[in-house]
Amino acid sequence: MTAQNQPWQGKFEPLDNLIQPANTYRTASGAPGKAYWQQQANYKIKATLDEKNNILSGEETITYINNSPDILNYVWIQLEQNVNKKENESFGDFNNSLIDSITTRQMQLLTRAKDFPAGYTIKHVKDNSDNHLKHIINNTMMKVTLNTPLNPGESTNISISWSYPITDRSMFLLSREGYEYFPEDDNTVYLIAHWFPRMAVYNDTEGWQNKQFQRLGEFALEFGNYEVEISVPEDHIIASTGSLQNHNQVLSKTQIKRFEEAKSSYNKPIQIITKEEAEANEKTKATKLKTWKFSATNVRDFAFASSRKFMWDAQAVNLPTNTVMAMSYYPKEGLPVWQEESTKAVIQALEVYSEATFDYPYPVAISVNTSNVGMEFPMISFNGGRPKNGKISDFQKQNMIRVIIHEVGHNWFPMIVSSDERKWMWMDEGLNTFLDQRTVAERYPNFDYVTPKNIVPFMDGDKNILRPIMTTSDSELFSQFGNNFYNKPTVGLQMLRNSIIGKELFDEAFKEYANRWKFKHPNPSDLFRTLSDATAADIDWFVRGWFFTTDHVDMELSNVRWFKVDEENTNIEDKLLKYQTKINTKTKGSQANAKDFSNGPEIITMTDTPDSHYGGFLSRINEKDMRKSLSGKNLYELTIKNLGGLVMPVTIEWNFTDGTSEIETLPAQIWRFDEYQVTKTFIKNKEVSSINLDPNFEFADVNMTNNSFPKTEIPSEFEQFKKKN
């Protein structure tokens, strides 16, 4: 099938029919409109940790402010702990199959043969006047009918009393929260997250965001102010979202003195709780409780960690508009690498992300050591990476540092630029991975990091199971969400920055998006429009292909022809020689099928232009000067095919017979008139020895064997292995 009779796919058509239309809430430029609104939810919470029974109980009052133009008769509240009930789907059964040999833990993850209590007990839901509110629980969502309709501009208080059993993190695959038990010293580290009933988002694009929590798609949350009191055993240390309000009641004089010292320590962390002190603390088992009080302003969530095992270090970070305390909490099992690297990694993230977007606005940024995974919340993250007997491989160490940078980076996306994780995981994971890879590249240059080459195996995968990036979070295959929601968006942004838009313009546009939407709720359309608006670059073709399809890049340099122009007015001997060259070329056959340049150039006879070809123009080209300008020049006609379906700019490396080379790039718009094949002609002063497409591997081309002329054989992985060994 030739390019001319293949179907037109509209690869350069505007995105208008694929994204939400602009309106008074969200403008066509990608900025919030003058009528933009969002709700606010403020929380006052008192919670108690029952260490003996692993139960968390609490009472909260939500002040819900209706900034929408709508009258609300009911509200939706998220109850994520209900996802841990046995009847709910689990990460552990994603492969859904038994094999003839299976570990007890695998069997538990697959079948939950050993059951344990989970989910909320809701004791009451009341209004401002202490009257009960009708409420119906639908799995992880609770509908609360208001006794009085909530009008625009008004607020209401909803008081909820609740409790739930804290889950054992080892019982769930990729568990984000719960407790970790340490048998050796009979102690526990509690990572407490999505722990209190939280308001669902009500917005201008879909009304209530009340999709059920199914673990993979995370959270959509409203911003608000928090006052939180947490009662824990008096020998516990808490790491938390927010600012500690009662240092004198919960910290020793020594700890307070060290913390004050850390506020002016910009070069190294200060150890607030040492290894020796933490080990001594492990041996106590206090039964009395101590209440820690925290305050947080303009956050969308609140999380904390609590244990008597914690060591604690802190260092001040001086940003242009804010001073932040970078802190790490870890048990002795994290030594020595956590003491050496954790707070340092937090600082790298704070500095690079602040420069790329906006200064980190909160007072603290905390990294807490966990046994596995990484999970983010405002001002605090739970990060995997733990040595064994004090030793850790270079690979594991690199991975630990990457995880810390990534999870701290989530403070920007989505904790501040607050996209809907439950619907579009890629909007926070992809943008955050793009910046965490930039942080690694700048601050840890010896580490590996994601490049277009990393995404090739995924892009070249089975199209029957591949899904576009624009797939809702819980609909992606578990085996593919890492590539599709993390790496593919990252590579796409790298292409825009490095190869399509340019670093300076792209960086300004990315910063514009972050600042337009900080402390707000952007959608994909707001991102796409802002990147175009702030760069004057038509990127609809890129967004359409990269985000909305599963096409891949496979450019083929299918044909190369070499020409020289026959020059008139030369001496008779030269003319005869050139004529003979022309005859010889024709005798050998058209170079359309040549495999290299050994046949020499084809000859073009350039004739004078008839007057009729000028139409009404009276001026004429100087024929003699035109021939003179082409004297000795080489003309190369390249035919390039788009086999993968994904249009991209075409970068061409020209290698010359004198050993020099040059690179030039054709914009993606060359594919507008024929989405399958283009032919372009180039003039070169020098003779070419070879030509390569995408020489620096900028565009994730899945097949580099068809990118060169003469064709270059790329050795197989087995052949490369044999040569290496």
XYZ file of C-alpha atoms in Angstrom:
725
model
C 0.000 0.000 0.000
C 1.470 3.387 -0.973
C 1.328 6.480 1.164
C -1.157 8.113 -1.216
C -3.892 5.530 -0.700
C -3.513 5.029 3.037
C -6.206 6.628 5.196
C -5.726 10.158 6.494
C -5.714 10.111 10.298
C -5.770 13.838 11.063
C -2.579 13.769 13.083
C -2.245 17.573 12.862
C -5.852 18.438 13.616
C -6.507 20.564 16.748
C -7.155 18.844 20.070
C -10.500 20.596 20.472
C -12.585 17.446 20.127
C -10.377 15.477 22.549
C -10.164 17.835 25.531
C -12.689 19.745 27.598
C -13.886 22.972 25.976
C -12.729 26.262 27.428
C -15.204 28.264 29.519
C -15.343 31.004 32.156
C -13.839 28.618 34.741
C -10.927 27.371 32.608
C -9.731 29.565 29.770
C -8.540 28.646 26.294
C -5.045 29.759 27.336
C -4.903 27.042 30.003
C -5.200 29.444 32.958
C -7.919 29.479 35.618
C -10.754 31.760 34.435
C -12.099 34.713 36.380
C -15.075 32.578 37.423
C -12.887 29.674 38.608
C -13.856 28.334 42.038
C -13.023 25.467 44.321
C -14.327 24.230 47.629
C -12.505 24.391 50.959
C -12.500 21.871 53.794
C -10.953 22.750 57.179
C -10.392 20.048 59.803
C -10.113 19.892 63.570
C -9.112 16.365 64.554
C -8.355 14.595 67.845
C -7.007 11.068 67.423
C -5.679 8.365 69.750
C -3.347 5.511 68.883
C -4.043 2.315 70.828
C -0.711 0.506 70.446
C -1.791 -2.607 72.315
C -4.705 -3.312 69.983
C -3.457 -1.468 66.872
C -6.550 0.702 66.680
C -6.790 4.353 65.711
C -9.837 6.276 66.885
C -10.765 9.878 66.484
C -13.240 12.692 66.371
C -13.186 15.399 63.749
C -15.108 18.474 62.771
C -15.055 19.429 59.104
C -15.891 23.011 58.215
C -16.988 22.753 54.602
C -17.161 26.001 52.618
C -19.298 26.024 49.487
C -17.571 28.331 46.996
C -19.473 26.809 44.070
C -22.467 28.466 42.383
C -24.570 25.417 43.300
C -26.906 24.577 46.170
C -25.758 21.328 47.805
C -28.296 19.049 49.482
C -25.757 16.352 50.272
C -21.996 15.852 50.336
C -19.677 12.897 49.736
C -16.957 11.871 52.184
C -14.113 9.461 51.456
C -13.617 6.388 53.682
C -10.473 4.861 52.170
C -9.824 2.436 55.044
C -12.853 0.465 53.869
C -10.804 -0.717 50.890
C -8.994 -3.083 53.271
C -12.107 -5.134 53.897
C -11.808 -8.692 52.659
C -14.457 -8.386 49.949
C -12.560 -5.634 48.150
C -10.115 -6.271 45.348
C -6.469 -6.280 46.345
C -3.156 -5.521 44.708
C -2.189 -9.024 45.806
C -4.511 -10.812 43.393
C -3.660 -8.845 40.254
C -2.364 -12.002 38.534
C -5.339 -14.001 39.837
C -3.746 -17.406 39.434
C -2.475 -20.293 41.523
C 0.715 -22.163 40.727
C 1.915 -25.540 41.961
C 4.373 -24.003 44.432
C 3.510 -20.846 46.350
C 4.753 -19.176 49.556
C 2.461 -18.617 52.488
C 2.651 -14.843 51.984
C 1.818 -15.146 48.288
C -1.160 -17.293 49.210
C -2.259 -14.706 51.781
C -2.005 -11.883 49.250
C -3.912 -13.927 46.694
C -6.692 -15.359 48.863
C -6.555 -13.551 52.217
C -7.063 -16.962 53.816
C -6.105 -15.472 57.162
C -8.648 -12.734 57.720
C -8.350 -9.706 59.983
C -10.663 -6.831 60.789
C -10.471 -3.724 58.631
C -12.502 -0.651 57.740
C -14.234 2.145 59.599
C -16.660 2.002 62.443
C -18.617 5.265 62.131
C -20.034 6.099 65.561
C -21.902 9.230 64.590
C -22.233 11.987 61.977
C -23.669 15.283 63.271
C -24.276 18.854 62.095
C -23.614 22.315 63.608
C -26.431 21.899 66.109
C -25.376 18.438 67.253
C -28.208 16.865 65.257
C -27.563 13.540 63.581
C -27.118 13.580 59.830
C -28.449 10.801 57.643
C -25.546 8.969 56.067
C -25.232 5.987 53.742
C -21.936 4.165 53.248
C -21.193 2.838 49.781
C -17.904 0.976 50.199
C -15.190 3.686 50.322
C -17.624 6.604 49.949
C -20.151 7.976 52.435
C -23.110 10.117 51.363
C -24.163 12.614 54.032
C -27.543 14.311 53.556
C -27.561 17.806 55.032
C -30.421 18.837 57.299
C -30.339 22.289 55.675
C -29.288 22.859 52.045
C -25.876 24.478 51.735
C -26.163 27.632 49.612
C -23.339 29.218 47.597
C -20.993 31.182 49.838
C -22.139 29.405 53.002
C -20.369 26.872 55.224
C -21.457 23.989 57.377
C -19.865 21.867 60.105
C -19.916 18.081 59.956
C -18.710 16.185 63.044
C -17.725 12.540 62.733
C -16.626 10.032 65.372
C -14.798 7.010 63.994
C -12.294 4.226 64.579
C -10.584 1.519 62.539
C -8.078 -1.335 63.008
C -4.672 -0.359 61.644
C -3.586 -2.869 59.017
C -0.365 -4.873 58.998
C 1.540 -3.524 55.979
C 3.097 -6.930 55.277
C -0.378 -8.298 54.529
C -0.840 -6.095 51.452
C 1.233 -5.771 48.304
C 2.333 -2.144 47.814
C 0.542 -1.123 51.000
C 0.729 2.614 51.437
C 0.047 2.834 55.147
C -0.412 0.767 58.295
C 2.058 -0.655 60.785
C 5.349 -2.518 60.509
C 6.223 -4.836 63.379
C 9.860 -5.488 64.426
C 9.995 -8.864 66.256
C 13.599 -8.443 67.409
C 12.793 -5.627 69.821
C 8.989 -6.065 69.950
C 8.278 -2.608 68.557
C 6.195 -1.068 65.826
C 6.500 1.776 63.337
C 3.129 3.283 62.446
C 2.675 4.990 59.083
C -0.731 6.631 59.350
C -2.312 7.855 56.125
C -5.789 8.191 54.590
C -6.805 7.704 58.172
C -9.636 10.180 58.765
C -12.867 10.643 56.800
C -12.104 13.304 54.157
C -14.241 15.460 51.913
C -14.464 14.406 48.306
C -13.837 17.026 45.620
C -16.753 18.916 44.114
C -15.664 20.827 41.019
C -16.707 22.558 37.799
C -15.856 19.664 35.464
C -17.669 16.677 36.970
C -19.535 17.725 40.097
C -18.714 15.225 42.856
C -15.537 13.221 42.305
C -16.887 10.171 44.114
C -15.124 7.362 42.295
C -14.442 4.451 44.616
C -10.919 4.008 45.986
C -9.477 0.888 44.326
C -5.868 1.376 45.486
C -4.180 2.170 42.174
C -5.892 5.489 41.483
C -5.051 7.534 44.560
C -6.735 10.726 45.733
C -8.704 13.812 44.777
C -8.800 16.182 47.748
C -9.766 19.733 48.720
C -7.388 22.259 50.281
C -7.918 23.441 53.828
C -6.407 24.277 57.200
C -5.772 21.628 59.865
C -5.574 21.598 63.632
C -4.659 18.091 64.732
C -4.050 16.560 68.154
C -2.577 13.050 68.238
C -2.278 11.047 71.447
C 0.345 8.274 71.371
C 2.415 6.386 73.961
C 4.578 8.977 75.724
C 7.845 7.354 74.537
C 6.825 7.685 70.861
C 8.195 10.302 68.466
C 5.878 11.673 65.767
C 6.816 12.901 62.301
C 3.934 14.770 60.746
C 2.429 17.115 58.215
C 2.415 20.644 59.615
C 4.199 22.573 62.358
C 4.529 21.193 65.859
C 2.738 23.533 68.258
C 3.714 22.164 71.669
C 7.467 21.417 71.568
C 7.822 22.004 75.290
C 5.254 19.329 76.158
C 6.468 16.528 73.867
C 10.214 17.051 73.334
C 13.008 16.963 75.875
C 15.111 20.070 76.523
C 18.016 18.403 74.707
C 15.859 17.675 71.664
C 14.540 21.247 71.600
C 18.080 22.652 71.830
C 19.253 20.456 68.948
C 16.226 21.395 66.859
C 16.941 25.086 67.371
C 20.544 24.460 66.359
C 19.338 22.699 63.192
C 17.389 25.824 62.166
C 20.685 27.566 61.392
C 22.607 24.536 60.137
C 22.719 24.877 56.341
C 25.714 22.631 55.661
C 24.957 19.405 57.505
C 22.122 17.660 59.353
C 21.919 17.902 63.120
C 21.100 14.669 64.938
C 18.126 15.458 67.169
C 17.710 11.858 68.339
C 20.837 9.720 68.147
C 21.200 5.990 67.585
C 22.055 5.418 71.251
C 19.020 7.393 72.388
C 16.706 5.559 69.993
C 18.010 2.166 71.107
C 17.470 3.109 74.743
C 13.965 4.262 73.867
C 13.173 0.923 72.210
C 13.491 -0.821 75.560
C 10.665 1.125 77.206
C 7.004 0.352 76.745
C 5.124 3.351 78.028
C 1.466 2.897 78.814
C 0.694 6.574 79.435
C -0.182 8.775 76.498
C 1.256 12.076 75.312
C -0.572 14.468 72.961
C 1.218 16.116 70.049
C -0.403 19.180 68.480
C 0.148 20.171 64.863
C -1.104 22.957 62.641
C -1.043 23.013 58.830
C -2.255 25.732 56.477
C -3.504 25.285 52.908
C -2.841 21.563 52.531
C -5.011 18.944 50.909
C -4.215 16.078 53.277
C -2.526 15.184 56.543
C -0.371 12.159 57.469
C 1.972 11.146 60.288
C 4.344 8.428 61.483
C 4.778 7.360 65.085
C 7.262 5.060 66.850
C 9.626 4.806 69.801
C 12.273 3.465 67.403
C 12.911 6.700 65.507
C 16.219 8.428 65.082
C 15.715 11.996 63.834
C 17.928 14.469 61.982
C 17.237 17.898 60.488
C 18.920 20.548 58.341
C 17.816 24.017 57.242
C 17.383 24.803 53.535
C 17.486 28.429 52.474
C 15.280 28.964 49.420
C 14.851 32.432 47.867
C 11.481 33.027 49.553
C 11.348 30.456 52.341
C 13.484 28.561 54.833
C 12.541 24.902 55.131
C 13.528 22.233 57.637
C 14.541 19.078 55.747
C 14.183 16.141 58.149
C 14.476 12.364 58.259
C 13.106 9.800 60.710
C 14.340 6.201 60.656
C 14.823 3.162 62.901
C 18.301 1.780 63.534
C 17.581 -0.751 60.767
C 18.042 2.111 58.294
C 21.657 2.759 59.314
C 24.051 3.847 58.036
C 22.677 4.832 54.638
C 19.631 6.725 55.896
C 21.697 8.891 58.178
C 24.128 9.553 55.328
C 21.741 10.117 52.426
C 18.090 10.725 53.303
C 18.076 14.376 54.356
C 20.647 15.157 51.660
C 18.245 13.752 49.029
C 15.360 15.774 50.475
C 17.453 18.926 50.034
C 18.340 18.100 46.408
C 14.646 17.747 45.600
C 13.708 20.970 47.393
C 16.301 22.968 45.497
C 15.786 21.602 41.969
C 11.973 21.496 42.095
C 11.820 25.007 43.559
C 13.958 26.327 40.738
C 11.882 24.517 38.110
C 8.464 25.577 39.451
C 8.037 27.699 42.600
C 9.683 27.796 46.004
C 8.535 25.066 48.368
C 6.014 26.937 50.528
C 5.745 24.718 53.624
C 7.854 24.807 56.813
C 9.043 21.159 56.768
C 9.849 18.386 54.301
C 10.124 14.950 55.933
C 11.374 11.555 54.778
C 10.422 8.522 56.901
C 12.053 5.131 56.366
C 9.785 2.205 55.553
C 10.359 -1.416 54.625
C 9.212 -0.928 51.030
C 7.465 1.321 48.485
C 7.236 5.077 48.628
C 4.191 7.192 49.382
C 3.675 10.927 49.474
C 1.626 13.339 51.547
C 1.910 17.070 52.224
C 5.255 17.774 53.936
C 5.904 14.081 54.681
C 6.673 10.940 52.689
C 7.177 7.278 53.567
C 10.144 5.948 51.597
C 11.506 2.459 51.033
C 15.154 1.430 50.988
C 16.641 -0.402 53.913
C 20.087 -2.034 54.198
C 20.571 -5.596 55.371
C 22.913 -5.855 58.342
C 24.049 -2.328 57.579
C 25.023 -3.092 53.974
C 23.317 -1.949 50.799
C 24.283 -2.417 47.137
C 24.969 0.563 44.893
C 21.829 -0.237 42.911
C 19.662 -0.333 46.042
C 21.231 2.859 47.328
C 20.555 4.643 44.068
C 17.001 3.396 44.091
C 16.514 4.575 47.690
C 17.727 8.082 46.825
C 15.524 8.184 43.724
C 12.489 7.167 45.789
C 13.125 9.899 48.356
C 13.528 12.562 45.658
C 10.409 11.301 43.896
C 8.209 11.245 46.985
C 9.404 14.638 48.235
C 8.762 15.928 44.722
C 5.133 14.912 45.023
C 4.714 17.939 47.298
C 4.529 19.916 44.042
C 2.550 17.367 42.012
C -0.144 16.700 43.246
C 0.006 18.117 46.783
C 0.098 21.728 45.560
C -0.630 21.533 41.824
C -3.556 19.369 42.828
C -4.620 17.189 39.924
C -7.094 14.346 40.264
C -5.002 11.231 40.958
C -8.032 8.995 41.038
C -8.771 9.873 37.430
C -5.414 10.842 35.852
C -2.485 9.188 37.605
C -0.077 10.350 34.887
C -0.719 14.018 35.717
C 1.074 13.719 39.037
C 3.297 10.667 38.517
C 4.458 11.650 35.043
C 5.169 15.311 35.788
C 6.831 14.395 39.063
C 8.987 11.690 37.467
C 10.034 14.201 34.790
C 11.391 16.484 37.529
C 12.826 13.731 39.734
C 14.823 12.486 36.726
C 16.015 16.038 36.123
C 17.063 16.230 39.781
C 18.976 12.956 39.528
C 20.659 14.038 36.287
C 21.773 17.365 37.805
C 22.644 16.321 41.352
C 23.620 12.637 40.944
C 25.139 12.545 37.426
C 26.609 9.061 37.935
C 23.158 7.553 38.482
C 21.089 6.040 35.697
C 17.997 7.981 34.746
C 15.111 7.703 32.300
C 15.759 8.635 28.651
C 13.796 7.973 25.437
C 15.701 4.696 25.003
C 14.142 3.319 28.209
C 10.623 3.504 26.836
C 11.320 1.661 23.547
C 10.441 -1.902 24.696
C 7.125 -0.656 26.081
C 6.295 1.418 22.996
C 7.087 -1.568 20.788
C 4.788 -3.821 22.801
C 1.621 -5.677 21.887
C -0.902 -3.083 20.674
C -3.730 -5.427 21.677
C -3.043 -4.753 25.350
C -1.352 -1.341 25.320
C -3.452 1.585 26.501
C -2.902 5.316 25.868
C -1.563 7.571 28.624
C -5.027 9.146 28.685
C -6.441 6.110 30.472
C -8.048 6.496 33.874
C -5.905 5.361 36.776
C -7.715 2.189 37.809
C -8.198 0.967 34.228
C -4.505 0.418 33.480
C -2.921 -3.013 33.670
C -0.896 -3.471 36.836
C 2.045 -4.700 34.760
C 2.082 -1.554 32.624
C 1.090 1.413 34.790
C 4.722 2.153 35.680
C 5.643 2.690 32.033
C 2.412 4.317 30.947
C 1.859 6.715 33.850
C 5.454 7.393 34.955
C 7.994 6.828 32.185
C 6.100 7.561 28.978
C 4.878 11.024 30.148
C 8.416 11.722 31.410
C 9.961 10.881 28.044
C 7.292 12.944 26.292
C 8.151 16.005 28.373
C 11.855 15.374 27.782
C 11.214 15.349 24.027
C 9.283 18.613 24.215
C 11.997 20.237 26.304
C 15.106 18.934 24.577
C 14.082 18.388 20.976
C 10.781 20.009 20.005
C 10.204 23.276 21.886
C 13.632 24.001 23.375
C 14.758 24.188 26.993
C 14.329 27.903 27.619
C 10.783 28.193 26.283
C 9.682 24.844 27.693
C 11.031 25.621 31.162
C 9.178 28.940 31.197
C 5.959 27.214 30.114
C 6.292 24.420 32.682
C 6.876 26.997 35.400
C 3.871 28.960 34.124
C 1.663 25.875 34.439
C 2.883 25.167 37.975
C 2.306 28.745 39.112
C -1.072 29.105 37.404
C -2.383 25.996 39.097
C -0.647 25.896 42.488
C -3.224 25.298 45.216
C -5.805 24.655 42.481
C -7.203 21.672 40.555
C -5.915 21.427 36.953
C -7.105 18.986 34.309
C -5.120 17.582 31.364
C -6.570 20.249 29.066
C -5.168 22.986 31.335
C -1.680 21.506 31.055
C -1.794 21.027 27.287
C -3.170 24.522 26.667
C -0.658 26.197 28.952
C 2.311 24.492 27.290
C 1.076 25.712 23.906
C 0.036 29.167 25.119
C 3.377 29.917 26.805
C 5.588 28.682 23.937
C 3.773 29.658 20.705
C 4.432 26.058 19.685
C 1.759 23.979 18.003
C 2.063 20.771 20.017
C -1.424 19.413 19.358
C 0.088 16.837 16.986
C 2.445 15.662 19.747
C -0.197 15.518 22.477
C -2.621 13.733 20.149
C -0.097 11.037 19.249
C 1.849 10.623 22.481
C -0.998 10.895 25.007
C -4.094 9.708 23.138
C -2.752 6.783 21.061
C -0.488 3.761 21.396
C 1.383 4.532 18.170
C 5.158 4.362 18.291
C 8.040 5.993 16.441
C 9.631 4.044 13.603
C 11.146 6.244 10.907
C 12.677 4.467 7.918
C 15.245 6.084 5.637
C 13.830 4.150 2.717
C 15.726 5.756 -0.172
C 18.598 8.168 -0.872
C 19.466 9.652 -4.285
C 22.587 11.703 -5.019
C 22.591 14.293 -7.831
C 24.873 16.858 -9.407
C 23.806 19.555 -11.863
C 25.135 19.488 -15.443
C 26.940 22.816 -15.943
C 26.812 24.589 -19.303
C 29.556 26.879 -20.669
C 32.348 24.526 -19.520
C 35.113 23.376 -21.845
C 34.417 20.612 -24.307
C 36.488 17.965 -22.485
C 34.639 18.546 -19.165
C 31.319 18.553 -20.925
C 32.086 15.210 -22.617
C 33.226 13.746 -19.264
C 30.042 14.855 -17.505
C 27.938 13.545 -20.367
C 29.697 10.178 -20.135
C 29.043 10.142 -16.361
C 25.387 10.721 -17.079
C 25.320 7.864 -19.583
C 27.154 5.534 -17.197
C 24.689 6.338 -14.422
C 21.730 5.639 -16.632
C 23.334 2.435 -17.822
C 23.742 1.203 -14.263
C 20.148 1.984 -13.471
C 18.464 4.636 -11.371
C 20.028 5.298 -8.011
C 16.530 4.981 -6.549
C 17.528 1.412 -5.736
C 21.170 2.049 -4.818
C 22.495 0.544 -1.610
C 25.371 2.999 -1.247
C 27.073 5.881 -3.070
C 29.481 3.774 -5.138
C 27.625 4.424 -8.418
C 28.366 8.124 -8.167
C 25.847 10.914 -8.661
C 22.994 11.132 -11.115
C 23.242 14.141 -13.444
C 20.522 16.788 -13.698
C 20.330 19.000 -16.770
C 19.084 22.437 -15.712
C 17.380 24.287 -18.589
C 16.521 27.948 -18.976
C 13.100 28.971 -17.661
C 10.595 29.891 -20.416
C 9.041 33.350 -20.100
C 5.591 31.793 -19.809
C 6.541 30.215 -16.473
C 6.926 33.637 -14.868
C 3.302 34.576 -15.322
C 2.937 38.331 -14.988
C 6.328 38.886 -13.342
C 8.774 40.911 -15.406
C 11.916 40.127 -13.404
C 13.976 37.074 -14.345
C 16.349 34.707 -12.557
C 19.972 35.160 -13.609
C 20.465 31.750 -15.182
C 24.242 32.027 -15.183
C 24.416 32.924 -11.470
C 22.021 30.117 -10.608
C 24.239 27.556 -12.317
C 27.313 29.069 -10.741
C 25.742 28.792 -7.245
C 25.227 25.068 -7.800
C 28.631 24.449 -9.340
C 30.278 21.486 -7.624
C 27.400 21.119 -5.129
C 25.792 17.825 -4.168
C 22.038 17.389 -4.075
C 20.591 14.607 -1.947
C 16.978 13.488 -2.164
C 15.841 11.575 0.956
C 12.654 9.538 1.182
C 11.561 8.881 4.768
C 8.682 6.652 5.787
C 6.652 6.766 8.983
C 6.176 3.081 9.788
C 5.228 3.410 13.454
C 2.377 5.855 13.036
C 3.699 8.464 15.491
C 4.838 11.617 13.698
C 7.965 13.297 15.041
C 10.603 15.783 13.926
C 13.272 14.179 11.757
C 16.847 14.660 12.906
C 19.415 13.894 10.204
C 23.116 13.276 10.722
C 25.223 13.892 7.610
C 28.667 12.277 7.614
C 31.021 13.538 4.895
C 33.887 11.861 3.063
C 36.391 14.264 4.639
C 35.530 12.914 8.113
C 33.362 15.852 9.228
C 29.654 15.715 10.079
C 26.655 17.931 10.756
C 23.150 17.535 12.180
C 19.976 19.238 11.034
C 16.366 18.793 12.140
C 13.162 18.940 10.130
C 10.043 19.897 12.128
C 7.229 17.408 12.602
C 5.056 19.555 10.336
C 6.747 17.964 7.298
C 4.207 15.133 7.777
C 1.120 17.382 7.419
C 0.414 16.562 3.767
C 1.424 12.924 3.843
C 1.393 11.220 7.232
C 3.173 8.138 5.866
C 6.010 9.309 3.610
C 7.954 12.480 2.845
C 10.646 13.303 0.296
C 13.048 16.197 0.912
C 15.983 17.586 -1.088
C 19.155 18.998 0.472
C 22.194 20.832 -0.975
C 25.609 19.967 0.480
C 29.003 21.410 -0.400
C 30.712 18.154 0.485
C 30.159 14.607 -0.640
C 28.299 12.453 1.866
C 29.579 9.083 3.047
C 26.622 8.092 5.232
C 23.313 9.403 6.613
C 21.618 8.533 9.930
C 18.186 9.430 11.306
C 17.786 10.271 15.011
C 21.519 9.826 15.734
C 21.217 10.885 19.373
C 18.157 8.720 20.017
C 15.913 11.646 20.944
C 12.571 10.230 19.801
C 12.382 6.622 21.068
C 12.582 5.088 17.598
C 11.840 1.396 18.117
C 13.890 0.165 15.146
C 17.242 1.820 14.499
C 18.267 -0.736 11.850
C 16.311 1.115 9.141
C 17.586 4.594 10.042
C 20.824 4.625 8.035
C 22.168 4.806 4.486
C 24.172 2.805 3.649
C 22.328 0.407 5.899
C 24.191 -0.346 9.128
C 23.838 -3.747 10.699
C 23.277 -3.511 14.446
C 24.593 -6.578 16.291
C 22.097 -8.573 18.308
C 22.212 -8.580 22.092
C 23.785 -12.056 21.936
C 26.487 -10.858 19.550
C 27.181 -7.842 21.768
C 27.427 -10.154 24.764
C 29.890 -12.447 22.948
C 32.052 -9.497 21.939
C 32.032 -8.070 25.442
C 33.063 -11.376 26.995
